[in-house]
Amino acid sequence: MSLASDWGASGLAWLTGAPDGPPDFSRAAVLAHAGQVLGRLGLGVDAASLLAGRAALRGWTRAGRCSAGGASRLLAATDGWWALTLSRPDDVDAVGALISSDQPGEPWAALAGWASDRPVAEVVARARLLDIPAAALGEATALPAAIRPAGPRGPARGPRGALVVDLTSLWAGPLCGRLLAQAGATVVKVESPARPDGSRSGPREFFDWVNGGKLSCAVDFDAHRAFLAQLLGAADVVLEGSRPAALARRGLGPFDVPARPGRVWLQITAHDDGNFPGFGDDAAVAGGLVGFDEAGGPVFCGDAIADPLTGIESAVAVVDALGRGGGEVIGVSLASVAAGYAALPLHCAGEHPVLAPQRPRIEAAGPALGADNARVGELVSRC
């Protein structure tokens, strides 16, 4: 099959393009490259099932300049395009402050009008000042993962038998943890009872899909700091998805907690500097990873595609680091990963069959919050 045929059969063409126009095949190389990267793990997992799986579970289709999930929009400014995500109640509440106006009800028309006579740099900077996820189209650079030494190296090893502490939420980090679990690691999903993974509050299938096979440890990050320090010190791999300062200010960062030889600490951020919030759709726009409508204007590519791509790339980065003997902190950003995939050659348009994304196989139910606290305590005590 050709790249375009694979893209059409994968469900990704179904998710890319204007809602009232033909699907877009220009990013067909993305699926092929993701498949090559994923193949390095040797798990026999189909890349298309990871990239389009959430949309298949939700029954979503392409929506052009509205993301498949509906929380993000591509908006025009005077000198280009930018993306904004309103997925959190606080983001919606901040719209009035962003546009300096009381705007009751549906905010998108007001946002589009406000941005239409302002430059991209101004609207993005103002949104970020209010901690709203926003990005200018193509602002990010494709960079390799940032690797820093942190602690002693150990013997080269694979993921089988490794203890992985997964502090991440939503999609990119949890997917990385799921792939490591499939590769034979013991993965402990750590959440605060007060602020559990947001995907627990949505349809259960998605949470099960990316968290099945993990253990769950629910712990207050402030009240039980000593236990967390023990757990992080016992880990062979730590997956972190918050802004780096969130753990560092508690003395629980990668340079605060003594490491066992060979520990790999992966930090996933939305952007390279780690200071701005972001989600898969707006981060993909930051990287320039968009599709195109018939007039050549940008539309969203797939469903929050920077998330699953980063999950795949992160899992491979962790496995490579373990093979080097670890002792490293690895920084990966969604926007930079998206920029790397955006740099792949574009595919010419053509007539190809287009299928809706197929529902992924859910291997196991995700763990109940805190269901494995006792077992995790035993793991720590043995280390």
PDB file of N, CA and C in Angstrom, residues 166-254:
ATOM      1  N   ASP A 166       4.946   6.613  37.209  1.00  0.00           N
ATOM      2  CA  ASP A 166       4.263   7.445  36.216  1.00  0.00           C
ATOM      3  C   ASP A 166       3.469   8.538  36.921  1.00  0.00           C
ATOM      4  N   LEU A 167       4.007   9.762  36.881  1.00  0.00           N
ATOM      5  CA  LEU A 167       3.363  10.919  37.506  1.00  0.00           C
ATOM      6  C   LEU A 167       2.538  11.728  36.513  1.00  0.00           C
ATOM      7  N   THR A 168       2.346  11.218  35.319  1.00  0.00           N
ATOM      8  CA  THR A 168       1.727  11.993  34.241  1.00  0.00           C
ATOM      9  C   THR A 168       0.216  11.789  34.207  1.00  0.00           C
ATOM     10  N   SER A 169      -0.444  12.584  33.356  1.00  0.00           N
ATOM     11  CA  SER A 169      -1.894  12.483  33.203  1.00  0.00           C
ATOM     12  C   SER A 169      -2.274  12.715  31.746  1.00  0.00           C
ATOM     13  N   LEU A 170      -3.520  12.446  31.465  1.00  0.00           N
ATOM     14  CA  LEU A 170      -4.138  12.623  30.150  1.00  0.00           C
ATOM     15  C   LEU A 170      -3.580  11.629  29.132  1.00  0.00           C
ATOM     16  N   TRP A 171      -2.714  12.049  28.161  1.00  0.00           N
ATOM     17  CA  TRP A 171      -2.449  11.148  27.046  1.00  0.00           C
ATOM     18  C   TRP A 171      -0.973  10.852  26.806  1.00  0.00           C
ATOM     19  N   ALA A 172      -0.140  11.842  26.556  1.00  0.00           N
ATOM     20  CA  ALA A 172       1.238  11.568  26.121  1.00  0.00           C
ATOM     21  C   ALA A 172       2.006  10.729  27.139  1.00  0.00           C
ATOM     22  N   GLY A 173       2.061  11.198  28.391  1.00  0.00           N
ATOM     23  CA  GLY A 173       2.797  10.475  29.418  1.00  0.00           C
ATOM     24  C   GLY A 173       2.186   9.126  29.738  1.00  0.00           C
ATOM     25  N   PRO A 174       0.859   9.057  29.971  1.00  0.00           N
ATOM     26  CA  PRO A 174       0.249   7.752  30.212  1.00  0.00           C
ATOM     27  C   PRO A 174       0.460   6.757  29.073  1.00  0.00           C
ATOM     28  N   LEU A 175       0.448   7.240  27.826  1.00  0.00           N
ATOM     29  CA  LEU A 175       0.711   6.331  26.708  1.00  0.00           C
ATOM     30  C   LEU A 175       2.140   5.806  26.767  1.00  0.00           C
ATOM     31  N   CYS A 176       3.086   6.675  27.087  1.00  0.00           N
ATOM     32  CA  CYS A 176       4.468   6.237  27.266  1.00  0.00           C
ATOM     33  C   CYS A 176       4.537   5.140  28.330  1.00  0.00           C
ATOM     34  N   GLY A 177       3.865   5.362  29.470  1.00  0.00           N
ATOM     35  CA  GLY A 177       3.851   4.367  30.530  1.00  0.00           C
ATOM     36  C   GLY A 177       3.211   3.065  30.098  1.00  0.00           C
ATOM     37  N   ARG A 178       2.138   3.164  29.319  1.00  0.00           N
ATOM     38  CA  ARG A 178       1.478   1.951  28.835  1.00  0.00           C
ATOM     39  C   ARG A 178       2.414   1.142  27.933  1.00  0.00           C
ATOM     40  N   LEU A 179       3.137   1.813  27.044  1.00  0.00           N
ATOM     41  CA  LEU A 179       4.059   1.106  26.164  1.00  0.00           C
ATOM     42  C   LEU A 179       5.185   0.446  26.955  1.00  0.00           C
ATOM     43  N   LEU A 180       5.668   1.121  27.994  1.00  0.00           N
ATOM     44  CA  LEU A 180       6.706   0.523  28.836  1.00  0.00           C
ATOM     45  C   LEU A 180       6.154  -0.683  29.592  1.00  0.00           C
ATOM     46  N   ALA A 181       4.893  -0.598  30.023  1.00  0.00           N
ATOM     47  CA  ALA A 181       4.269  -1.755  30.680  1.00  0.00           C
ATOM     48  C   ALA A 181       4.164  -2.927  29.712  1.00  0.00           C
ATOM     49  N   GLN A 182       3.807  -2.639  28.475  1.00  0.00           N
ATOM     50  CA  GLN A 182       3.729  -3.704  27.482  1.00  0.00           C
ATOM     51  C   GLN A 182       5.094  -4.312  27.203  1.00  0.00           C
ATOM     52  N   ALA A 183       6.139  -3.523  27.419  1.00  0.00           N
ATOM     53  CA  ALA A 183       7.505  -4.019  27.219  1.00  0.00           C
ATOM     54  C   ALA A 183       8.039  -4.759  28.439  1.00  0.00           C
ATOM     55  N   GLY A 184       7.214  -4.905  29.485  1.00  0.00           N
ATOM     56  CA  GLY A 184       7.603  -5.713  30.625  1.00  0.00           C
ATOM     57  C   GLY A 184       7.921  -4.963  31.891  1.00  0.00           C
ATOM     58  N   ALA A 185       7.760  -3.646  31.914  1.00  0.00           N
ATOM     59  CA  ALA A 185       8.035  -2.869  33.123  1.00  0.00           C
ATOM     60  C   ALA A 185       6.851  -2.948  34.084  1.00  0.00           C
ATOM     61  N   THR A 186       7.135  -2.738  35.369  1.00  0.00           N
ATOM     62  CA  THR A 186       6.095  -2.559  36.380  1.00  0.00           C
ATOM     63  C   THR A 186       5.853  -1.060  36.496  1.00  0.00           C
ATOM     64  N   VAL A 187       4.657  -0.620  36.132  1.00  0.00           N
ATOM     65  CA  VAL A 187       4.361   0.810  36.067  1.00  0.00           C
ATOM     66  C   VAL A 187       3.388   1.179  37.186  1.00  0.00           C
ATOM     67  N   VAL A 188       3.795   2.131  38.016  1.00  0.00           N
ATOM     68  CA  VAL A 188       2.969   2.626  39.117  1.00  0.00           C
ATOM     69  C   VAL A 188       2.449   4.005  38.747  1.00  0.00           C
ATOM     70  N   LYS A 189       1.151   4.118  38.599  1.00  0.00           N
ATOM     71  CA  LYS A 189       0.532   5.410  38.289  1.00  0.00           C
ATOM     72  C   LYS A 189       0.276   6.130  39.606  1.00  0.00           C
ATOM     73  N   VAL A 190       0.926   7.278  39.795  1.00  0.00           N
ATOM     74  CA  VAL A 190       0.827   8.031  41.047  1.00  0.00           C
ATOM     75  C   VAL A 190      -0.039   9.264  40.823  1.00  0.00           C
ATOM     76  N   GLU A 191      -1.076   9.426  41.656  1.00  0.00           N
ATOM     77  CA  GLU A 191      -1.985  10.561  41.535  1.00  0.00           C
ATOM     78  C   GLU A 191      -2.293  11.122  42.918  1.00  0.00           C
ATOM     79  N   SER A 192      -2.609  12.402  42.933  1.00  0.00           N
ATOM     80  CA  SER A 192      -3.128  13.011  44.155  1.00  0.00           C
ATOM     81  C   SER A 192      -4.617  12.722  44.261  1.00  0.00           C
ATOM     82  N   PRO A 193      -5.094  12.283  45.420  1.00  0.00           N
ATOM     83  CA  PRO A 193      -6.542  12.062  45.554  1.00  0.00           C
ATOM     84  C   PRO A 193      -7.350  13.336  45.287  1.00  0.00           C
ATOM     85  N   ALA A 194      -6.760  14.488  45.590  1.00  0.00           N
ATOM     86  CA  ALA A 194      -7.467  15.751  45.377  1.00  0.00           C
ATOM     87  C   ALA A 194      -7.485  16.161  43.909  1.00  0.00           C
ATOM     88  N   ARG A 195      -6.463  15.732  43.138  1.00  0.00           N
ATOM     89  CA  ARG A 195      -6.385  16.096  41.723  1.00  0.00           C
ATOM     90  C   ARG A 195      -5.942  14.888  40.912  1.00  0.00           C
ATOM     91  N   PRO A 196      -6.823  13.904  40.752  1.00  0.00           N
ATOM     92  CA  PRO A 196      -6.446  12.724  39.976  1.00  0.00           C
ATOM     93  C   PRO A 196      -6.352  13.048  38.490  1.00  0.00           C
ATOM     94  N   ASP A 197      -5.849  12.106  37.746  1.00  0.00           N
ATOM     95  CA  ASP A 197      -5.755  12.240  36.293  1.00  0.00           C
ATOM     96  C   ASP A 197      -7.117  12.670  35.744  1.00  0.00           C
ATOM     97  N   GLY A 198      -7.123  13.762  34.969  1.00  0.00           N
ATOM     98  CA  GLY A 198      -8.370  14.289  34.431  1.00  0.00           C
ATOM     99  C   GLY A 198      -9.118  13.313  33.545  1.00  0.00           C
ATOM    100  N   SER A 199      -8.410  12.351  32.951  1.00  0.00           N
ATOM    101  CA  SER A 199      -9.096  11.409  32.075  1.00  0.00           C
ATOM    102  C   SER A 199      -9.972  10.433  32.863  1.00  0.00           C
ATOM    103  N   ARG A 200      -9.826  10.392  34.192  1.00  0.00           N
ATOM    104  CA  ARG A 200     -10.730   9.565  35.000  1.00  0.00           C
ATOM    105  C   ARG A 200     -12.160  10.102  34.953  1.00  0.00           C
ATOM    106  N   SER A 201     -12.308  11.401  34.728  1.00  0.00           N
ATOM    107  CA  SER A 201     -13.636  12.014  34.763  1.00  0.00           C
ATOM    108  C   SER A 201     -14.349  11.957  33.423  1.00  0.00           C
ATOM    109  N   GLY A 202     -13.656  11.506  32.382  1.00  0.00           N
ATOM    110  CA  GLY A 202     -14.284  11.375  31.073  1.00  0.00           C
ATOM    111  C   GLY A 202     -14.784   9.963  30.847  1.00  0.00           C
ATOM    112  N   PRO A 203     -15.125   9.640  29.588  1.00  0.00           N
ATOM    113  CA  PRO A 203     -15.532   8.269  29.277  1.00  0.00           C
ATOM    114  C   PRO A 203     -14.469   7.261  29.714  1.00  0.00           C
ATOM    115  N   ARG A 204     -14.884   6.210  30.380  1.00  0.00           N
ATOM    116  CA  ARG A 204     -13.966   5.279  31.018  1.00  0.00           C
ATOM    117  C   ARG A 204     -13.054   4.565  30.023  1.00  0.00           C
ATOM    118  N   GLU A 205     -13.528   4.341  28.805  1.00  0.00           N
ATOM    119  CA  GLU A 205     -12.751   3.562  27.842  1.00  0.00           C
ATOM    120  C   GLU A 205     -11.378   4.183  27.575  1.00  0.00           C
ATOM    121  N   PHE A 206     -11.332   5.492  27.451  1.00  0.00           N
ATOM    122  CA  PHE A 206     -10.046   6.119  27.150  1.00  0.00           C
ATOM    123  C   PHE A 206      -9.068   5.927  28.299  1.00  0.00           C
ATOM    124  N   PHE A 207      -9.523   6.132  29.537  1.00  0.00           N
ATOM    125  CA  PHE A 207      -8.636   5.920  30.686  1.00  0.00           C
ATOM    126  C   PHE A 207      -8.145   4.484  30.725  1.00  0.00           C
ATOM    127  N   ASP A 208      -9.029   3.513  30.497  1.00  0.00           N
ATOM    128  CA  ASP A 208      -8.623   2.114  30.501  1.00  0.00           C
ATOM    129  C   ASP A 208      -7.597   1.834  29.404  1.00  0.00           C
ATOM    130  N   TRP A 209      -7.815   2.435  28.245  1.00  0.00           N
ATOM    131  CA  TRP A 209      -6.947   2.171  27.102  1.00  0.00           C
ATOM    132  C   TRP A 209      -5.490   2.572  27.386  1.00  0.00           C
ATOM    133  N   VAL A 210      -5.284   3.736  27.996  1.00  0.00           N
ATOM    134  CA  VAL A 210      -3.909   4.205  28.197  1.00  0.00           C
ATOM    135  C   VAL A 210      -3.345   3.854  29.568  1.00  0.00           C
ATOM    136  N   ASN A 211      -4.171   3.288  30.454  1.00  0.00           N
ATOM    137  CA  ASN A 211      -3.676   2.991  31.802  1.00  0.00           C
ATOM    138  C   ASN A 211      -3.859   1.545  32.238  1.00  0.00           C
ATOM    139  N   GLY A 212      -4.438   0.728  31.389  1.00  0.00           N
ATOM    140  CA  GLY A 212      -4.588  -0.675  31.726  1.00  0.00           C
ATOM    141  C   GLY A 212      -3.227  -1.326  31.975  1.00  0.00           C
ATOM    142  N   GLY A 213      -3.168  -2.192  32.961  1.00  0.00           N
ATOM    143  CA  GLY A 213      -1.916  -2.885  33.271  1.00  0.00           C
ATOM    144  C   GLY A 213      -1.006  -2.159  34.240  1.00  0.00           C
ATOM    145  N   LYS A 214      -1.425  -0.987  34.726  1.00  0.00           N
ATOM    146  CA  LYS A 214      -0.615  -0.240  35.694  1.00  0.00           C
ATOM    147  C   LYS A 214      -1.151  -0.462  37.107  1.00  0.00           C
ATOM    148  N   LEU A 215      -0.307  -0.216  38.096  1.00  0.00           N
ATOM    149  CA  LEU A 215      -0.731  -0.158  39.484  1.00  0.00           C
ATOM    150  C   LEU A 215      -1.104   1.282  39.810  1.00  0.00           C
ATOM    151  N   SER A 216      -1.998   1.476  40.785  1.00  0.00           N
ATOM    152  CA  SER A 216      -2.399   2.831  41.169  1.00  0.00           C
ATOM    153  C   SER A 216      -1.989   3.118  42.603  1.00  0.00           C
ATOM    154  N   CYS A 217      -1.330   4.269  42.766  1.00  0.00           N
ATOM    155  CA  CYS A 217      -0.952   4.748  44.092  1.00  0.00           C
ATOM    156  C   CYS A 217      -1.504   6.163  44.244  1.00  0.00           C
ATOM    157  N   ALA A 218      -2.392   6.353  45.205  1.00  0.00           N
ATOM    158  CA  ALA A 218      -2.965   7.669  45.470  1.00  0.00           C
ATOM    159  C   ALA A 218      -2.319   8.231  46.729  1.00  0.00           C
ATOM    160  N   VAL A 219      -1.692   9.397  46.608  1.00  0.00           N
ATOM    161  CA  VAL A 219      -0.940   9.946  47.737  1.00  0.00           C
ATOM    162  C   VAL A 219      -0.949  11.471  47.673  1.00  0.00           C
ATOM    163  N   ASP A 220      -1.091  12.112  48.808  1.00  0.00           N
ATOM    164  CA  ASP A 220      -1.017  13.565  48.892  1.00  0.00           C
ATOM    165  C   ASP A 220       0.444  13.985  48.734  1.00  0.00           C
ATOM    166  N   PHE A 221       0.717  14.806  47.721  1.00  0.00           N
ATOM    167  CA  PHE A 221       2.105  15.130  47.392  1.00  0.00           C
ATOM    168  C   PHE A 221       2.781  15.960  48.480  1.00  0.00           C
ATOM    169  N   ASP A 222       2.006  16.679  49.265  1.00  0.00           N
ATOM    170  CA  ASP A 222       2.591  17.498  50.324  1.00  0.00           C
ATOM    171  C   ASP A 222       2.668  16.736  51.647  1.00  0.00           C
ATOM    172  N   ALA A 223       1.574  16.089  52.003  1.00  0.00           N
ATOM    173  CA  ALA A 223       1.541  15.400  53.298  1.00  0.00           C
ATOM    174  C   ALA A 223       2.411  14.161  53.331  1.00  0.00           C
ATOM    175  N   HIS A 224       2.628  13.530  52.162  1.00  0.00           N
ATOM    176  CA  HIS A 224       3.402  12.290  52.119  1.00  0.00           C
ATOM    177  C   HIS A 224       4.644  12.449  51.257  1.00  0.00           C
ATOM    178  N   ARG A 225       5.282  13.606  51.405  1.00  0.00           N
ATOM    179  CA  ARG A 225       6.486  13.878  50.622  1.00  0.00           C
ATOM    180  C   ARG A 225       7.579  12.839  50.869  1.00  0.00           C
ATOM    181  N   ALA A 226       7.766  12.395  52.121  1.00  0.00           N
ATOM    182  CA  ALA A 226       8.832  11.434  52.443  1.00  0.00           C
ATOM    183  C   ALA A 226       8.612  10.109  51.712  1.00  0.00           C
ATOM    184  N   PHE A 227       7.355   9.648  51.677  1.00  0.00           N
ATOM    185  CA  PHE A 227       7.072   8.400  50.957  1.00  0.00           C
ATOM    186  C   PHE A 227       7.339   8.572  49.468  1.00  0.00           C
ATOM    187  N   LEU A 228       6.908   9.706  48.898  1.00  0.00           N
ATOM    188  CA  LEU A 228       7.154   9.952  47.478  1.00  0.00           C
ATOM    189  C   LEU A 228       8.645   9.978  47.177  1.00  0.00           C
ATOM    190  N   ALA A 229       9.420  10.592  48.063  1.00  0.00           N
ATOM    191  CA  ALA A 229      10.869  10.625  47.862  1.00  0.00           C
ATOM    192  C   ALA A 229      11.438   9.204  47.848  1.00  0.00           C
ATOM    193  N   GLN A 230      10.931   8.339  48.730  1.00  0.00           N
ATOM    194  CA  GLN A 230      11.382   6.940  48.731  1.00  0.00           C
ATOM    195  C   GLN A 230      11.016   6.245  47.426  1.00  0.00           C
ATOM    196  N   LEU A 231       9.782   6.479  46.962  1.00  0.00           N
ATOM    197  CA  LEU A 231       9.330   5.840  45.724  1.00  0.00           C
ATOM    198  C   LEU A 231      10.150   6.312  44.533  1.00  0.00           C
ATOM    199  N   LEU A 232      10.375   7.617  44.450  1.00  0.00           N
ATOM    200  CA  LEU A 232      11.166   8.153  43.340  1.00  0.00           C
ATOM    201  C   LEU A 232      12.612   7.687  43.426  1.00  0.00           C
ATOM    202  N   GLY A 233      13.112   7.514  44.636  1.00  0.00           N
ATOM    203  CA  GLY A 233      14.473   7.013  44.801  1.00  0.00           C
ATOM    204  C   GLY A 233      14.609   5.556  44.431  1.00  0.00           C
ATOM    205  N   ALA A 234      13.515   4.804  44.551  1.00  0.00           N
ATOM    206  CA  ALA A 234      13.544   3.383  44.210  1.00  0.00           C
ATOM    207  C   ALA A 234      13.312   3.128  42.727  1.00  0.00           C
ATOM    208  N   ALA A 235      12.816   4.131  42.008  1.00  0.00           N
ATOM    209  CA  ALA A 235      12.408   3.950  40.612  1.00  0.00           C
ATOM    210  C   ALA A 235      13.603   3.760  39.686  1.00  0.00           C
ATOM    211  N   ASP A 236      13.386   2.948  38.678  1.00  0.00           N
ATOM    212  CA  ASP A 236      14.335   2.862  37.568  1.00  0.00           C
ATOM    213  C   ASP A 236      14.018   3.916  36.516  1.00  0.00           C
ATOM    214  N   VAL A 237      12.739   4.272  36.422  1.00  0.00           N
ATOM    215  CA  VAL A 237      12.280   5.284  35.457  1.00  0.00           C
ATOM    216  C   VAL A 237      11.215   6.125  36.138  1.00  0.00           C
ATOM    217  N   VAL A 238      11.287   7.443  35.953  1.00  0.00           N
ATOM    218  CA  VAL A 238      10.247   8.363  36.411  1.00  0.00           C
ATOM    219  C   VAL A 238       9.704   9.111  35.199  1.00  0.00           C
ATOM    220  N   LEU A 239       8.383   9.144  35.071  1.00  0.00           N
ATOM    221  CA  LEU A 239       7.725   9.905  34.012  1.00  0.00           C
ATOM    222  C   LEU A 239       7.025  11.092  34.651  1.00  0.00           C
ATOM    223  N   GLU A 240       7.408  12.287  34.249  1.00  0.00           N
ATOM    224  CA  GLU A 240       6.875  13.521  34.831  1.00  0.00           C
ATOM    225  C   GLU A 240       6.196  14.335  33.734  1.00  0.00           C
ATOM    226  N   GLY A 241       4.967  14.784  33.983  1.00  0.00           N
ATOM    227  CA  GLY A 241       4.239  15.528  32.969  1.00  0.00           C
ATOM    228  C   GLY A 241       3.796  16.906  33.394  1.00  0.00           C
ATOM    229  N   SER A 242       4.102  17.304  34.610  1.00  0.00           N
ATOM    230  CA  SER A 242       3.741  18.648  35.069  1.00  0.00           C
ATOM    231  C   SER A 242       4.860  19.621  34.706  1.00  0.00           C
ATOM    232  N   ARG A 243       4.636  20.893  34.954  1.00  0.00           N
ATOM    233  CA  ARG A 243       5.737  21.832  34.769  1.00  0.00           C
ATOM    234  C   ARG A 243       6.847  21.475  35.762  1.00  0.00           C
ATOM    235  N   PRO A 244       8.092  21.505  35.331  1.00  0.00           N
ATOM    236  CA  PRO A 244       9.192  21.039  36.186  1.00  0.00           C
ATOM    237  C   PRO A 244       9.214  21.652  37.574  1.00  0.00           C
ATOM    238  N   ALA A 245       8.767  22.899  37.705  1.00  0.00           N
ATOM    239  CA  ALA A 245       8.821  23.566  39.013  1.00  0.00           C
ATOM    240  C   ALA A 245       7.854  22.937  40.008  1.00  0.00           C
ATOM    241  N   ALA A 246       6.822  22.231  39.530  1.00  0.00           N
ATOM    242  CA  ALA A 246       5.804  21.693  40.430  1.00  0.00           C
ATOM    243  C   ALA A 246       6.398  20.686  41.408  1.00  0.00           C
ATOM    244  N   LEU A 247       7.281  19.822  40.940  1.00  0.00           N
ATOM    245  CA  LEU A 247       7.946  18.868  41.830  1.00  0.00           C
ATOM    246  C   LEU A 247       9.162  19.484  42.510  1.00  0.00           C
ATOM    247  N   ALA A 248       9.885  20.315  41.786  1.00  0.00           N
ATOM    248  CA  ALA A 248      11.120  20.889  42.344  1.00  0.00           C
ATOM    249  C   ALA A 248      10.833  21.720  43.593  1.00  0.00           C
ATOM    250  N   ARG A 249       9.724  22.450  43.606  1.00  0.00           N
ATOM    251  CA  ARG A 249       9.437  23.283  44.776  1.00  0.00           C
ATOM    252  C   ARG A 249       9.075  22.447  46.000  1.00  0.00           C
ATOM    253  N   ARG A 250       8.776  21.177  45.801  1.00  0.00           N
ATOM    254  CA  ARG A 250       8.537  20.265  46.918  1.00  0.00           C
ATOM    255  C   ARG A 250       9.791  19.463  47.273  1.00  0.00           C
ATOM    256  N   GLY A 251      10.878  19.763  46.592  1.00  0.00           N
ATOM    257  CA  GLY A 251      12.097  18.998  46.817  1.00  0.00           C
ATOM    258  C   GLY A 251      12.024  17.594  46.262  1.00  0.00           C
ATOM    259  N   LEU A 252      11.215  17.411  45.220  1.00  0.00           N
ATOM    260  CA  LEU A 252      11.018  16.078  44.649  1.00  0.00           C
ATOM    261  C   LEU A 252      11.430  16.022  43.176  1.00  0.00           C
ATOM    262  N   GLY A 253      12.245  16.966  42.737  1.00  0.00           N
ATOM    263  CA  GLY A 253      12.698  16.972  41.355  1.00  0.00           C
ATOM    264  C   GLY A 253      13.812  15.978  41.116  1.00  0.00           C
ATOM    265  N   PRO A 254      14.227  15.810  39.865  1.00  0.00           N
ATOM    266  CA  PRO A 254      15.251  14.811  39.532  1.00  0.00           C
ATOM    267  C   PRO A 254      16.617  15.088  40.141  1.00  0.00           C
TER     268      PRO A 254
END
